[in-house]
Structures are given as structure tokens and as C-alpha cells.
XYZ file of C-alpha atoms in Angstrom:
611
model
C 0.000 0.000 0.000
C 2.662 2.513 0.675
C 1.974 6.006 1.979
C 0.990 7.533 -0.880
C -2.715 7.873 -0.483
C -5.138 10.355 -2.324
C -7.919 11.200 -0.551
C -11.230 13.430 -1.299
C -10.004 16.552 1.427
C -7.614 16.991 4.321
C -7.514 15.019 7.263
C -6.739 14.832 10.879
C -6.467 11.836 13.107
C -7.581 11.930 16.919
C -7.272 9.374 18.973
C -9.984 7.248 18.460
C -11.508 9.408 15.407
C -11.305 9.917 11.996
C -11.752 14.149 10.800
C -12.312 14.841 7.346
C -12.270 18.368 5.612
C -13.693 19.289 2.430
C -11.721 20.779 -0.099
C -12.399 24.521 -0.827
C -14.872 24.809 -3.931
C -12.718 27.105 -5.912
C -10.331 23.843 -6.042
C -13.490 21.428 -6.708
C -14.570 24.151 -9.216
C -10.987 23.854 -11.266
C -10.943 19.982 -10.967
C -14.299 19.820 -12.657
C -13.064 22.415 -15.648
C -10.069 20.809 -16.317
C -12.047 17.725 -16.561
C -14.418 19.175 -18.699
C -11.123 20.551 -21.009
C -9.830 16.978 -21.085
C -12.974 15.435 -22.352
C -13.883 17.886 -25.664
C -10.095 17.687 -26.266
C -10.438 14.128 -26.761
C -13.334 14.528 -28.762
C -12.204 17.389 -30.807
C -9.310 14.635 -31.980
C -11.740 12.027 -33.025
C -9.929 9.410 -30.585
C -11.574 6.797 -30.398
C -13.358 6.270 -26.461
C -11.239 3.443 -24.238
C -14.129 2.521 -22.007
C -13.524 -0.128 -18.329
C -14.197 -0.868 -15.413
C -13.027 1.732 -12.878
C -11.481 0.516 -9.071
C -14.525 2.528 -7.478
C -17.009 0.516 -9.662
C -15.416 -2.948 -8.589
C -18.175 -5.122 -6.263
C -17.267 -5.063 -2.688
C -17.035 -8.737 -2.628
C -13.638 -8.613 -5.093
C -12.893 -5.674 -2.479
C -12.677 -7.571 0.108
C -11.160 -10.442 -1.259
C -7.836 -7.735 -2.483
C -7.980 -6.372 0.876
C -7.444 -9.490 2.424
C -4.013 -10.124 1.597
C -3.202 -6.572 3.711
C -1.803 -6.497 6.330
C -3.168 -4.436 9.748
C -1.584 -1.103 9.243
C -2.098 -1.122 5.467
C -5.621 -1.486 6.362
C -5.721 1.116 8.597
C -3.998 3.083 5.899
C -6.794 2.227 3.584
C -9.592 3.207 6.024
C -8.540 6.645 4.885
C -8.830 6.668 1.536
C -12.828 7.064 1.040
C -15.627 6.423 3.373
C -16.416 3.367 1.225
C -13.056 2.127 2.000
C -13.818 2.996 6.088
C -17.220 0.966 5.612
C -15.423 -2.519 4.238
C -12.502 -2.321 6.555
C -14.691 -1.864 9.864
C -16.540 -5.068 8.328
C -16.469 -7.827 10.870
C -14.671 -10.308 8.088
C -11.453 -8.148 8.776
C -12.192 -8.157 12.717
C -8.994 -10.572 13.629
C -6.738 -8.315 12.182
C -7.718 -5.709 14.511
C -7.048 -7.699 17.887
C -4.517 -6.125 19.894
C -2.070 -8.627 22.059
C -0.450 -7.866 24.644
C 2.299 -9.857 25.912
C 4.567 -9.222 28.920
C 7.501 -8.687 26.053
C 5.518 -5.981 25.035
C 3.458 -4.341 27.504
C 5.964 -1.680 28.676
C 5.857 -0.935 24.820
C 1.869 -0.469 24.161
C 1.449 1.645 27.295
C 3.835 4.146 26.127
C 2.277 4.246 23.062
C -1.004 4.925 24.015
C 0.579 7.610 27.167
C 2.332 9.324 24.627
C -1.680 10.337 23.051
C -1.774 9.250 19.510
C -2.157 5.846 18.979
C -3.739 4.374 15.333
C -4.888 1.056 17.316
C -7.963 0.265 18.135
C -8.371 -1.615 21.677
C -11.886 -2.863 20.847
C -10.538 -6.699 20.781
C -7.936 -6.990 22.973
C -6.298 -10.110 24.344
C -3.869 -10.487 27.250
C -1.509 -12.990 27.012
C 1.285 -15.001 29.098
C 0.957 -11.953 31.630
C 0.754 -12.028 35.295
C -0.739 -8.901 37.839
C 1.552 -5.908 37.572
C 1.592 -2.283 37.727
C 2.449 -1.535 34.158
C -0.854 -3.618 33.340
C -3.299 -2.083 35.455
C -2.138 1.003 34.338
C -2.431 0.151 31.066
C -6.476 -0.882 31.413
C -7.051 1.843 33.098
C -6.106 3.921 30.147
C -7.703 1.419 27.495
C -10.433 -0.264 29.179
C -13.252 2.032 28.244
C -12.864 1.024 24.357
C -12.460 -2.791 25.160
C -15.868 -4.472 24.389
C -14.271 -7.785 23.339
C -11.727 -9.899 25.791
C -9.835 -12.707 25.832
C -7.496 -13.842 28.475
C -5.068 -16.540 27.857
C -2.518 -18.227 30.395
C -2.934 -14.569 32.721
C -4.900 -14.531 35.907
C -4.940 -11.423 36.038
C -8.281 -10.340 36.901
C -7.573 -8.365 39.795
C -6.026 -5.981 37.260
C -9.385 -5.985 35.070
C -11.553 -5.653 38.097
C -13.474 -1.978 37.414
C -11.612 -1.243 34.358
C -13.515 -2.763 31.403
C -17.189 -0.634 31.652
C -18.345 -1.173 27.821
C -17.266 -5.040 28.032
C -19.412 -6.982 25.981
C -17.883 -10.516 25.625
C -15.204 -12.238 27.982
C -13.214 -15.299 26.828
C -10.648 -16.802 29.156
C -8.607 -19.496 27.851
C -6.456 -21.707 29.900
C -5.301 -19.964 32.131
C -2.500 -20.976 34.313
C -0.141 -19.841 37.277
C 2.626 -19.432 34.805
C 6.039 -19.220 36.676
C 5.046 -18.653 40.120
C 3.306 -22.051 41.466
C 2.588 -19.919 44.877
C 0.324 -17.555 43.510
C -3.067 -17.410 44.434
C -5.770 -16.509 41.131
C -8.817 -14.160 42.348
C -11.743 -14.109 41.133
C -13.701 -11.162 39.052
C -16.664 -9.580 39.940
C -19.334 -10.410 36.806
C -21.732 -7.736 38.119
C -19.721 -5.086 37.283
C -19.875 -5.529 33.375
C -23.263 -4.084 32.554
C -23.430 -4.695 28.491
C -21.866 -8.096 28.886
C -23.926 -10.728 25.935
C -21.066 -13.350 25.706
C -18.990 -15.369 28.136
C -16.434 -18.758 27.218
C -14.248 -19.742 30.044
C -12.744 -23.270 28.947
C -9.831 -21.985 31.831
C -8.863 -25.850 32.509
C -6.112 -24.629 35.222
C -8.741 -22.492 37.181
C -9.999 -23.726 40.570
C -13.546 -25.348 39.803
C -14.496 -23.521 42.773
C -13.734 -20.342 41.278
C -15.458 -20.882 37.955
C -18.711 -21.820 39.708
C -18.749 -18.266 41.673
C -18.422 -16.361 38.663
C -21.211 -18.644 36.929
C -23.297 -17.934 39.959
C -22.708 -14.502 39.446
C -24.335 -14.915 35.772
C -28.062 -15.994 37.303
C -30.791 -13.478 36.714
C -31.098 -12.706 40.364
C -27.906 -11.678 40.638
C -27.324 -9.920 37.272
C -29.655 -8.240 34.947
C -27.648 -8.553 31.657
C -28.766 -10.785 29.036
C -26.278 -13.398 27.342
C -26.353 -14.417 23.707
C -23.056 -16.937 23.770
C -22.304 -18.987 26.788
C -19.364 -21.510 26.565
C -18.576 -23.491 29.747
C -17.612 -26.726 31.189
C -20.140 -29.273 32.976
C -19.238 -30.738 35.598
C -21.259 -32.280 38.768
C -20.605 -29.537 41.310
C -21.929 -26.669 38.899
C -25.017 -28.360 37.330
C -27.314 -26.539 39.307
C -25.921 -23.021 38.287
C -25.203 -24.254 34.959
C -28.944 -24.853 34.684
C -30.310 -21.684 36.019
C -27.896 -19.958 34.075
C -29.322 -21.574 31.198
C -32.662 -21.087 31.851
C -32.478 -17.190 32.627
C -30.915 -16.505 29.755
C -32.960 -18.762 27.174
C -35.150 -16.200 26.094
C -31.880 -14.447 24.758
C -29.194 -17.433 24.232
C -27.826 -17.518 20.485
C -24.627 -19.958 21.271
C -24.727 -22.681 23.759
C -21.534 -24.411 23.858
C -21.523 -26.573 26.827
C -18.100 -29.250 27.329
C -19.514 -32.249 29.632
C -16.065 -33.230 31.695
C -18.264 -36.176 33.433
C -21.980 -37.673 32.920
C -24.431 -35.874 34.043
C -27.279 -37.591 36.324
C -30.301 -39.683 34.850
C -32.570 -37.212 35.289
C -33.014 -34.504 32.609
C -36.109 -32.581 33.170
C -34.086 -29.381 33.913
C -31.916 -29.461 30.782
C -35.346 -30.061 28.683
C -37.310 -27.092 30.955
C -34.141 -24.920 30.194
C -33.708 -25.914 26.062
C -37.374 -25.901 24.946
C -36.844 -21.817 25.763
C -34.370 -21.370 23.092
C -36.439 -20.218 20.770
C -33.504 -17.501 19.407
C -30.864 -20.609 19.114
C -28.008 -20.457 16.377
C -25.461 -22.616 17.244
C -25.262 -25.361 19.271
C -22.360 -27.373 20.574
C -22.289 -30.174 22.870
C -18.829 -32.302 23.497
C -17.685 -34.749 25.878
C -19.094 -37.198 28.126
C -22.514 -36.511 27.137
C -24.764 -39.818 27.503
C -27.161 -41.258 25.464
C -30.804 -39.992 27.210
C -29.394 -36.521 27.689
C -28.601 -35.939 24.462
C -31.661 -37.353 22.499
C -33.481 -34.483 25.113
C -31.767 -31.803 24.368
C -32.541 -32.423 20.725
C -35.788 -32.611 21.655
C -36.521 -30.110 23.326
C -34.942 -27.371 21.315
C -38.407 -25.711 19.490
C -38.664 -25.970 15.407
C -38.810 -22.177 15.660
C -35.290 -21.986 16.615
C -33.783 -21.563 13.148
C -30.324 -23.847 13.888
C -27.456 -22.761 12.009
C -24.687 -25.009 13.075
C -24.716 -28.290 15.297
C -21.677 -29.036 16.715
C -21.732 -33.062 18.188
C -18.028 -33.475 17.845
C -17.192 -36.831 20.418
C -20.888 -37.524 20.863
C -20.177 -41.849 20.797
C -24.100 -41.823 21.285
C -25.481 -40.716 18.421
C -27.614 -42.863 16.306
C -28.461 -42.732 12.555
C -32.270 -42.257 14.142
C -31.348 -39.280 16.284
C -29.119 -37.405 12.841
C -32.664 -38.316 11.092
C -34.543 -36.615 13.425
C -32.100 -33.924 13.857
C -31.943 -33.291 9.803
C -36.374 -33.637 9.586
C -36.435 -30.722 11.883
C -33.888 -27.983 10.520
C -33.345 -28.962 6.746
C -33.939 -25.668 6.087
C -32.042 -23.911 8.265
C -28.666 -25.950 9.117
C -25.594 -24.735 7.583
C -22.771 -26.708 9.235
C -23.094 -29.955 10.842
C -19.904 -31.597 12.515
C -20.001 -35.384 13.698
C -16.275 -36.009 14.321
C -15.944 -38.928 16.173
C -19.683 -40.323 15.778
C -18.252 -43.916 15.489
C -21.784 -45.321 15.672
C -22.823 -43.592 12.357
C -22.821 -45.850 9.167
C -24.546 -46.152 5.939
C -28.006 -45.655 7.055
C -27.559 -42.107 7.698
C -27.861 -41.583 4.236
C -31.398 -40.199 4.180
C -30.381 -37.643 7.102
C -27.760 -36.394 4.376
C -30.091 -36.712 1.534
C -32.199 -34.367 3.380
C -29.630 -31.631 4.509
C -27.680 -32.110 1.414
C -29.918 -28.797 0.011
C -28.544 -26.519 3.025
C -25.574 -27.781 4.287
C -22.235 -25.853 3.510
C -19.879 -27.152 5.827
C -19.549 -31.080 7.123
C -17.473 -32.999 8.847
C -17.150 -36.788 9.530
C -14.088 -37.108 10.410
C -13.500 -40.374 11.956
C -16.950 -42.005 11.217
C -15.173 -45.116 10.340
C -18.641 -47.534 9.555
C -19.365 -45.024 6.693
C -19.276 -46.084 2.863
C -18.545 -44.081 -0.649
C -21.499 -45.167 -1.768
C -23.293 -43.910 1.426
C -21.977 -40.601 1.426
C -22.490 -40.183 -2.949
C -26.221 -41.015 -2.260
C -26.499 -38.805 0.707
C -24.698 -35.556 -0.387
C -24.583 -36.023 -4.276
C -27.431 -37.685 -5.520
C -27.556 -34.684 -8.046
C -24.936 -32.057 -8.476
C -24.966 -29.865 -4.844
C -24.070 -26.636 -4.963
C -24.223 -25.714 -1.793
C -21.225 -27.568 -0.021
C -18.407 -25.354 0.604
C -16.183 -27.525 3.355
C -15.897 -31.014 3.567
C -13.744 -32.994 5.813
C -13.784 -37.010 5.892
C -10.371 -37.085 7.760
C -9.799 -41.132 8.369
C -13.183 -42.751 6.666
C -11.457 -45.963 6.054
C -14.482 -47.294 3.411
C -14.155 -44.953 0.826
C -13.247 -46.569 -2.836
C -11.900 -44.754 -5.273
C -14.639 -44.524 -7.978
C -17.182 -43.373 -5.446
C -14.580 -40.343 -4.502
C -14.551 -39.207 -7.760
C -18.212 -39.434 -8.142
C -18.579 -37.102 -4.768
C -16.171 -35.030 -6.310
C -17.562 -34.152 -9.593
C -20.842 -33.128 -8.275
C -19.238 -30.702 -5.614
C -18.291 -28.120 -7.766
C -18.250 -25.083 -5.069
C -16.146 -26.469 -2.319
C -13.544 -24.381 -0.444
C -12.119 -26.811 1.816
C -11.173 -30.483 1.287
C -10.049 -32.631 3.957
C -9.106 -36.309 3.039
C -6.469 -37.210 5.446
C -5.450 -41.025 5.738
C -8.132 -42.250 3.155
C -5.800 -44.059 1.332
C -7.798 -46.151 -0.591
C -9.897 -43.206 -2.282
C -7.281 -40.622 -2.374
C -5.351 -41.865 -5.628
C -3.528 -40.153 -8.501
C -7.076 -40.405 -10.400
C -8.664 -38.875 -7.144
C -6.400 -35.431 -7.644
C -6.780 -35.136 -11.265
C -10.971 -34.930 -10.561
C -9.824 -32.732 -7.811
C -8.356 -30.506 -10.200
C -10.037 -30.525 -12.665
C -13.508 -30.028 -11.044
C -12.465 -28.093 -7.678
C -11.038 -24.953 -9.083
C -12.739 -22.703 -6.293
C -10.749 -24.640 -3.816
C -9.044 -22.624 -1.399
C -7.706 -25.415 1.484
C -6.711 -29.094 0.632
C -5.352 -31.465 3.007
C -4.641 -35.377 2.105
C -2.259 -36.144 4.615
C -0.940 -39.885 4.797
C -2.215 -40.482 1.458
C 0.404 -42.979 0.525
C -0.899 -44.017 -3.156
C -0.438 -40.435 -4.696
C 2.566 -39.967 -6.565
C 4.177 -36.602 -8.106
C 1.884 -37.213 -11.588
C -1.237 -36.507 -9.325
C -0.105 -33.095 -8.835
C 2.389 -32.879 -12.132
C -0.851 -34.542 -14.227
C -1.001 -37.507 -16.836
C -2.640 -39.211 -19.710
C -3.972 -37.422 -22.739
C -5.782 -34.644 -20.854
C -3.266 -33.361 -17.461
C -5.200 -31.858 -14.778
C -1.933 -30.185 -13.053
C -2.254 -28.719 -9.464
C -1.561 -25.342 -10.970
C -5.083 -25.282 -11.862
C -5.884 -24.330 -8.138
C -4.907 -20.359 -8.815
C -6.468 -19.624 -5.683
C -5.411 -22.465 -3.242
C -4.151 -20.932 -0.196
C -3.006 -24.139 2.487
C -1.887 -27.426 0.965
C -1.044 -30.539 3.440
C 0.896 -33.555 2.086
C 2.262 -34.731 5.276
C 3.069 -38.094 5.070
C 2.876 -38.991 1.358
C 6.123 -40.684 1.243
C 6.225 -40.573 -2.651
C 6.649 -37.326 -3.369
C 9.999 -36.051 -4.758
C 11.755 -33.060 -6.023
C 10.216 -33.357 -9.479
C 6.427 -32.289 -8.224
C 7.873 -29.353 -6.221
C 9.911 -28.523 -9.284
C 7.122 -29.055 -11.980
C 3.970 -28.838 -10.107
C 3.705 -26.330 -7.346
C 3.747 -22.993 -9.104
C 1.608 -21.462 -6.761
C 1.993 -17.765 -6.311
C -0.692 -16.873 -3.882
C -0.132 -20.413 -1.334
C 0.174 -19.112 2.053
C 0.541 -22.283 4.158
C 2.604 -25.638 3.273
C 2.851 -28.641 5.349
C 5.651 -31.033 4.157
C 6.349 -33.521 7.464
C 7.762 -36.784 6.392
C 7.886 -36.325 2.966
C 11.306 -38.245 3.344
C 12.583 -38.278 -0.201
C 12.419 -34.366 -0.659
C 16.101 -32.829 -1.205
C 17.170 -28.916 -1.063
C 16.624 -28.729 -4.422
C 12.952 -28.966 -3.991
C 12.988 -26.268 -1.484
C 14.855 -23.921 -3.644
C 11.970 -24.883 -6.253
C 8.922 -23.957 -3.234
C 11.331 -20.308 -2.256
C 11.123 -19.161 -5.877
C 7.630 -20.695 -7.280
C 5.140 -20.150 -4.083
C 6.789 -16.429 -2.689
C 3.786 -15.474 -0.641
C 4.724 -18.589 1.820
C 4.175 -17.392 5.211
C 3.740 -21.049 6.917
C 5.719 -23.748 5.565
C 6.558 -27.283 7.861
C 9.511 -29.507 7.164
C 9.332 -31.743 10.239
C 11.196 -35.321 9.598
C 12.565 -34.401 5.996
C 15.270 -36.435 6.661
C 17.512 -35.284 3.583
C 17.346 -31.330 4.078
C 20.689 -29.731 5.088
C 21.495 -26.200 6.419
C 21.038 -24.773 2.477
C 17.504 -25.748 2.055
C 16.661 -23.689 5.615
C 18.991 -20.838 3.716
C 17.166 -21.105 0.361
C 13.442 -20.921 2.220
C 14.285 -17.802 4.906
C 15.916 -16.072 2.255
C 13.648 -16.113 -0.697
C 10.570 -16.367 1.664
C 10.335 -12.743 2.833
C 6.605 -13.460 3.965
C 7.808 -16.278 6.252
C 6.242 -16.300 9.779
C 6.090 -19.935 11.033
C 8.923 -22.704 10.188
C 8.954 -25.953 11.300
C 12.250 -28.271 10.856
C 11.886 -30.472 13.610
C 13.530 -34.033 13.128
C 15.330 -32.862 10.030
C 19.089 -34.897 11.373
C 20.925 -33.002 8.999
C 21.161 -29.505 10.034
C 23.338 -27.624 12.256
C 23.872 -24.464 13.889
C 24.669 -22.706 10.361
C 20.783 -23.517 9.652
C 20.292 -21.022 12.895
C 22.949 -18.740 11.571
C 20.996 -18.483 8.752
C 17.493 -17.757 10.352
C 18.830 -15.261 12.735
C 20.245 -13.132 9.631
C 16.936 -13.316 7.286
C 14.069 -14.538 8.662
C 13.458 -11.073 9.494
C 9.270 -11.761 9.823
C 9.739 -14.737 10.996
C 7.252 -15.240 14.766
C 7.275 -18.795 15.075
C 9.892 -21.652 14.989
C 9.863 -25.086 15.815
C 13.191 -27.254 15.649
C 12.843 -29.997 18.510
C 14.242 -33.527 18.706
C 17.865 -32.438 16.222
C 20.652 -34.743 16.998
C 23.760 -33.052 18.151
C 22.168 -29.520 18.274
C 24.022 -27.076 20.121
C 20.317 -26.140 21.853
C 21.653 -23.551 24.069
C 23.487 -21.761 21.869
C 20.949 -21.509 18.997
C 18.632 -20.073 21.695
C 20.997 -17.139 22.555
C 21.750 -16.665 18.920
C 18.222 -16.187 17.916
C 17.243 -14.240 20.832
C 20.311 -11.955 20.195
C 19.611 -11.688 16.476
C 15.995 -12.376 16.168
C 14.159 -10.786 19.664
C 10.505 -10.153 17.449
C 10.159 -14.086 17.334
C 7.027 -14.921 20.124
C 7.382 -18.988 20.212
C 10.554 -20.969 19.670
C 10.647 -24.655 20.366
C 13.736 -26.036 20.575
């Protein structure tokens, strides 16, 4: 993007504000004169007219998809360009790039920043990471807290810093959090009451006391607080049912997202649970994981009303699921359900197929991972009886009965899918299986086939009269082979010409060389993920060749890989200038220690190194 922006007046940035002034219309007078000039020149000259398509008249869906490549300051950059601009980058599709971390490497950092009064962030999602209570941070909330509506606390217990800082909250995550260094410190609790506007709360905090989750779930209950949730994530377990079920039944009225994590079986009796569900009239999305029993579950399916319009269902590890339940499940929202997961519903098999038959009209995203008792022919009657063109993400990760020929079938009458997952089917996922992938997929924007072990370098090079080559896939952004042991040099070399792939997962791919890694640097340059784990053959050029050609590179993984040295650290420390993550474990006669002070003398911006 640059700095060279042309914008429609003058303008001044406050903090938290955006000021624009008109131009004067003498100016706006001249402009439209000299257009005016320009225009019966041309005519006068008999040119003939050059008519296209002009940026401002491109849809905002191909704006959006150019302005996702950018980055978080060139979209704050781009915010100032028009007010049509402002409008698609405050869109919530562009909300992750906004989040603000703070880390205790860079706290000191961010509150100067914001004391010194002009600050381009915006603290509205903020999450605090690997921090403990301190000074520095309180004073930092105090200063920020008013514009936080969205929070997420990760490995930092420090609420007694939050406490009375955060008065427009409006959702509150906190994820496993832990006592960090110190084993003697003592967590407090918060005070709930305090956030007025709050309409979300996930605590999935598996290091914090049980009896300190259940006060602040207590704290949630309609007699002691008037707010009204819309997304509640928590854990079950037997000494919070009760508040877990008034909670639940308070808040019904207004519940969106129930995501409820059952650590141990709940009791026989399930009159509350069905007394709190068959409220929901406004539910969304629904997730229920864990040791969930058979009874319970059928109830709370029950019991949810046919006016709640269910989006997405979420069963991932229900072992009690039956083919009857998913038909009764798919009879009362196949009009409304647009992602379904069943990872892990082992007793699913073939006679689910009318379930899928009828959800195969709404359904974009499904997953069945791990449904082992499922057949091709099963899933082409269920999802592709006729060409669907609603699917958009499909994941069969490990569905063992899948023949080739029925694959392909599937396959041919998905034409919109985005995401592909067909890790460890080996028998369907063939040479013949990526050639109908590529030639029918082409809006395909995630593939994974790890552990595929009968694909060969012509499935991605292409063969026979007509090739179908990978290349096909302009738009494919993350591409997993891990595993396929047959891949060589030649298909990086000849096949993967991908300029826009952002993520590449290589792991025990065991006969790839450096040559094929100088072949990925130069032929996929937007790389900003790319794992190497157990390539036994790489040396300490192919890590040069991929940090030095890869300027994009964030994460790199080259665990396992026997052959490298302290040079391949060298090298890292001098270009991997953007690189954030790195993961090199389990390297025979590494010098650990002093890798780690070369990259944290060289290379301080990296946040996670594994060693």
C-alpha cells in the first residue's frame, strides 16, 4: 500500500476518530473544468473512447477479497482513503486483524504508546496474554479499558487488574489460564456484576480452581445480574449443574450460542436441561462435546423448538449418536442448518444416508471425520445424488471405506467447495482422485490429504492425454501432504507454481532434497507457513534457500530434520526477518543452548521458539 494515499479533502487523526475536511470549492470548481477541457479535447481529436471498469465501480465482494491479503496497518492506511473504503474495513470479516495482544515482552511498549496520546490502534478486541498482575498492566487498562468491548485472556490470571476497568465489556473469553512461573500464587476471582453490556462469556480456563469458575457462573443468574447473554461456553461438571442450569434457563429467552463441554456424565434425570432448552427459541449454534450420555442428548434435541432456526450443530465426540437421532435432527432444521460436525460419531454408518439426503440442500460445511462404519457409496447417495451446490467444506479425515470410484463421483458433483479434507483415506485418495480434484475443484481454497500414501508426483504434475496439473488451483491458499512418502523433487519442481499459497505442510515427505525447497522459495513467494518436520535429507542450504527467498515467512517448522546444524540457525537469525514462530525440537547433536541465545540476540521479534 505505501503512503501515498489520495484522498477526497484533508484530514486529521484523533485518537480514536477519523476528521475529514472538504476541499475549498474554488479547487473542486478547477478539478471539474479541467475535466471538462480533457474530455472535448479528446473529442475534438476524433480518438476513439477506451471505455472499463473503474477501481470505485469494482463489487465489494472482489474488495474484500484484495484487501485481504493486507496487512493491519495497510488497512488502517486504507480506512482513509474514502468512506467506502472505512465501511469494508470496519466489516467484521477483517475483525482478527484488529485484535490487539499484549504480551509481557511488550506491555511496557503499548502503554507508552497509548501515554504518549496518539495511537492508530484500536483496543476494541484486545487479548492479554502469558501476563501475570503488575503495575504496568493495570495502568495500562485503566487507560484502554473504556474502548475494550471484546476480551480474551489466555494463560494470565490477572483479573484483579481488570476488576473496574472494562465498563463497555461486551464478551469475555478466558482461555487456559495458568499460574505461569510462580506455582505460589493465588488466582482471584472477578466480579461479573460489574460488566453491565456483557452478551457473551467462554471460560474453557482448565487450570482455574472449579471452585472459582462456579462463583463467577453464579454470578451470571438473573437474580444476581440483569444482563442478558447471547453466547455462553462453559464446562459441565457435577458440582456446577445446578448453576449451569439456572444460568441456562435465565438466559434462554436471549441465548444464540450454547456451547456446553460435559467433563463427566451428568445424572439420569433430565427434566431441567429439557425445561431450560425448549426456551431457546432464538438458538443459532449449538455445541455439545464430551461425556454426554445417550438420554441426555436425544433431550436436548428434543426439546430445542422448530422455531429456533439452527445454524450449526456441533456433536463433535458424541459416541451416542444414532443414525435415528441425525434423522430426526436433519427432519427438523433442513432448512435452516448450515454446518453440521459429527467427528468422532463412530456409531454412524450407511443408514444415515437419508439424514444427508435431506440436509444435502442446506448444508455448507460437514465434517465426519473419523466415522469409520461409513461407505462411498453412502456418502455419494447422501450428499450427491444430483450435483450440490451448496457444499463449501468437507472434511472425511480417516473414513477408512471410501473406494476410489465413489470419490470421484462425490467429487464431480461438488463443484463449489472451499475446503477439502481427506487425510489417511488411502484407498480413495489416488492419482485419479487429484486429477478430478483438479479438474472439477477450481474454487478450492484449502486441501489437506495427509498420509495419502498411493499419490505420486503425476497426481499433482498430471497424466494421460488430458493433465489436470495442481496449478489449476490459482487460488489455493493451504496445501497438506504430510506423510505422502512418494513425493519427490520433481512435483515441487514441476507442479507447485503457486503464487498466492500461504501455508505448506511437508512432514515426512522423506525423499524431498534442497533442491525442492529452492523450487517452493522461488515458485510459491507469498509462503508465510511452511513445515519440514522429519525431511530427513534437508541440510542447512535448504533452511537458507526458504528464509531467504521467503520474505513473507512467519512460522517454520524443521523439527527431526538430522541433517542440520547451527549454520541452519545462523541463517534464520540473519533473514528470517518476519519470521514469529519456529519449531526445531528432537535435532541430533544440536548445540540447543546456543541456537537459543543466537536467535534471541539476532531475532528478539520471534514470540514462540521450540527447541
Amino acid at each position: 500500500m505505501g503512503n501515498n494515499l489520495t484522498t477526497n479533502g484533508i484530514v486529521r487523526i484523533d485518537r480514536g476518530r477519523i476528521v475529514f475536511f472538504d476541499r475549498s470549492i474554488e479547487s473542486q470548481a478547477s478539478k471539474g473544468e479541467l475535466e471538462m477541457a480533457s474530455t472535448a479535447a479528446a473529442a475534438g481529436e476524433g480518438e476513439t473512447e477506451v471505455t472499463g471498469t473503474h477501481i470505485e465501480q469494482l463489487p465489494n465482494d472482489l474488495w474484500i477479497e484484495i484487501m485481504s491479503y493486507l496487512s493491519y496497518l495497510d488497512l488502517q492506511q486504507l480506512r482513509l482513503v474514502s468512506w467506502r473504503c472505512r465501511d469494508l474495513v470496519n466489516r467484521r470479516y477483517f475483525l482478527n486483524k484488529a485484535k490487539v495482544i499484549v504480551t509481557k515482552e511488550n506491555l511496557k511498549e503499548m502503554k507508552s504508546h497509548v501515554e504518549r496520546g496518539i495511537s492508530y490502534l484500536s483496543f476494541e478486541y484486545l487479548e492479554l496474554r502469558n501476563l501475570s498482575q503488575s503495575k504496568d498492566l493495570e495502568q495500562f487498562l485503566r487507560m484502554v479499558g473504556p474502548e475494550v468491548k471484546d476480551m480474551q485472556v489466555r494463560h494470565s490470571p490477572v483479573f484483579r487488574n481488570m476488576d473496574g476497568k472494562l465498563p463497555n465489556l461486551k464478551i469475555l473469553r478466558i482461555a487456559t489460564t495458568s499460574f505461569l512461573e510462580d506455582t505460589s500464587v493465588s488466582i482471584d476471582g472477578i466480579n461479573m456484576k460489574q460488566f453491565l453490556h456483557l452478551n457473551g462469556f467462554e471460560c474453557d480456563g482448565v487450570s482455574l480452581d472449579s471452585s472459582l469458575k462456579l462463583l463467577m457462573l453464579m454470578q451470571l443468574r438473573r437474580m444476581e445480574n440483569k444482563v442478558r447473554l447471547r453466547h455462553l461456553q462453559f464446562e459441565y461438571r457435577r458440582n456446577n449443574e445446578s448453576a449451569l442450569l439456572q444460568v441456562l434457563y435465565d438466559h434462554a429467552a436471549t441465548l444464540e450460542c450454547v456451547d456446553i463441554f460435559f467433563s463427566c456424565s451428568p445424572g439420569i434425570d433430565t427434566t431441567d436441561w429439557c425445561l431450560a432448552f425448549e426456551q431457546m427459541n432464538r438458538l443459532r449454534t449449538l455445541k455439545l462435546s464430551g461425556n454426554c450420555h445417550l438420554v441426555l442428548l436425544d433431550d436436548i434435541l428434543d426439546s430445542i423448538p422448530e422455531t429456533a432456526q439452527l445454524q450449526q450443530l456441533d456433536l463433535t465426540g458424541m459416541l451416542s449418536l444414532t443414525n435415528e437421532m441425525l434423522l430426526r435432527v436433519a427432519s427438523k432444521w433442513h432448512n435452516t442448518l448450515r454446518s453440521l460436525d459429527l467427528m468422532f460419531c463412530v456409531q454412524l454408518d450407511v443408514r444415515c444416508v437419508q439424514a444427508l439426503r435431506q440436509l444435502s440442500g442446506c448444508l455448507q460445511s460437514l465434517t465426519m471425520a473419523y466415522c469409520r462404519a461409513l461407505t462411498g457409496r453412502g456418502l455419494v447417495e447422501g450428499l450427491t445424488s444430483q450435483t450440490n451446490y451448496m457444499l463449501q467444506e468437507l472434511y472425511l479425515e480417516d473414513v477408512c471405506f471410501i473406494d476410489e470410484a465413489s470419490m470421484c463421483t462425490m467429487l464431480k458433483r461438488l463443484p463449489n467447495l472451499r475446503k477439502l479434507s481427506l487425510d489417511n483415506c488411502r484407498q480413495a485418495t489416488t492419482d485419479q482422485t487429484l486429477a478430478t480434484i483438479f479438474q472439477h475443484q477450481t474454487l478450492l481454497r484449502v486441501l489437506r490429504i495427509d498420509y495419502c500414501v498411493k499419490i505420486t508426483d503425476n497426481g499433482f504434475i498430471g497424466f494421460g492425454k488430458q493433465p489436470y496439473p495442481i496449478s489449476r488451483l490459482r487460488g489455493l491458499r493451504k496445501l497438506s501432504i504430510r506423510g505422502c512418502r512418494n513425493i519427490t523433487d520433481r512435483m515441487l519442481k514441476k507442479a507447485l507454481q503457486m503464487p498466492e499459497m500461504l501455508s505448506l505442510t511437508l512432514d515426512y515427505c522423506n525423499r524431498l532434497e534442497t533442491k525442492g525447497i529452492a523450487a517452493v522459495s522461488v515458485n510459491c513467494p507469498a509462503l508465510q507457513m511452511i513445515s519440514l518436520a522429519s525431511c530427513s535429507l534437508l541440510d542447512d542450504e535448504a533452511v537458507h534457500l526458504a528464509v531467504s527467498n521467503l520474505k513473507r515467512l512467519r512460522i517454520l517448522n524443521i523439527s527431526n530434520c538430522s541433517l542440520l546444524t547451527l549454520r541452519a540457525f545462523q541463517h534464520i537469525a540473519k533473514e528470517a526477518r518476519n519470521l514469529r514462530d519456529l519449531v526445531a525440537c528432537s535435532i541430533d547433536g544440536l548445540d540447543h543452548e546456543a541456537a537459543q541465545k543466537m536467535l534471541a540476540k539476532e531475532l528478539p521479534e520471534l514470540k514462540q521458539v521450540m527447541l
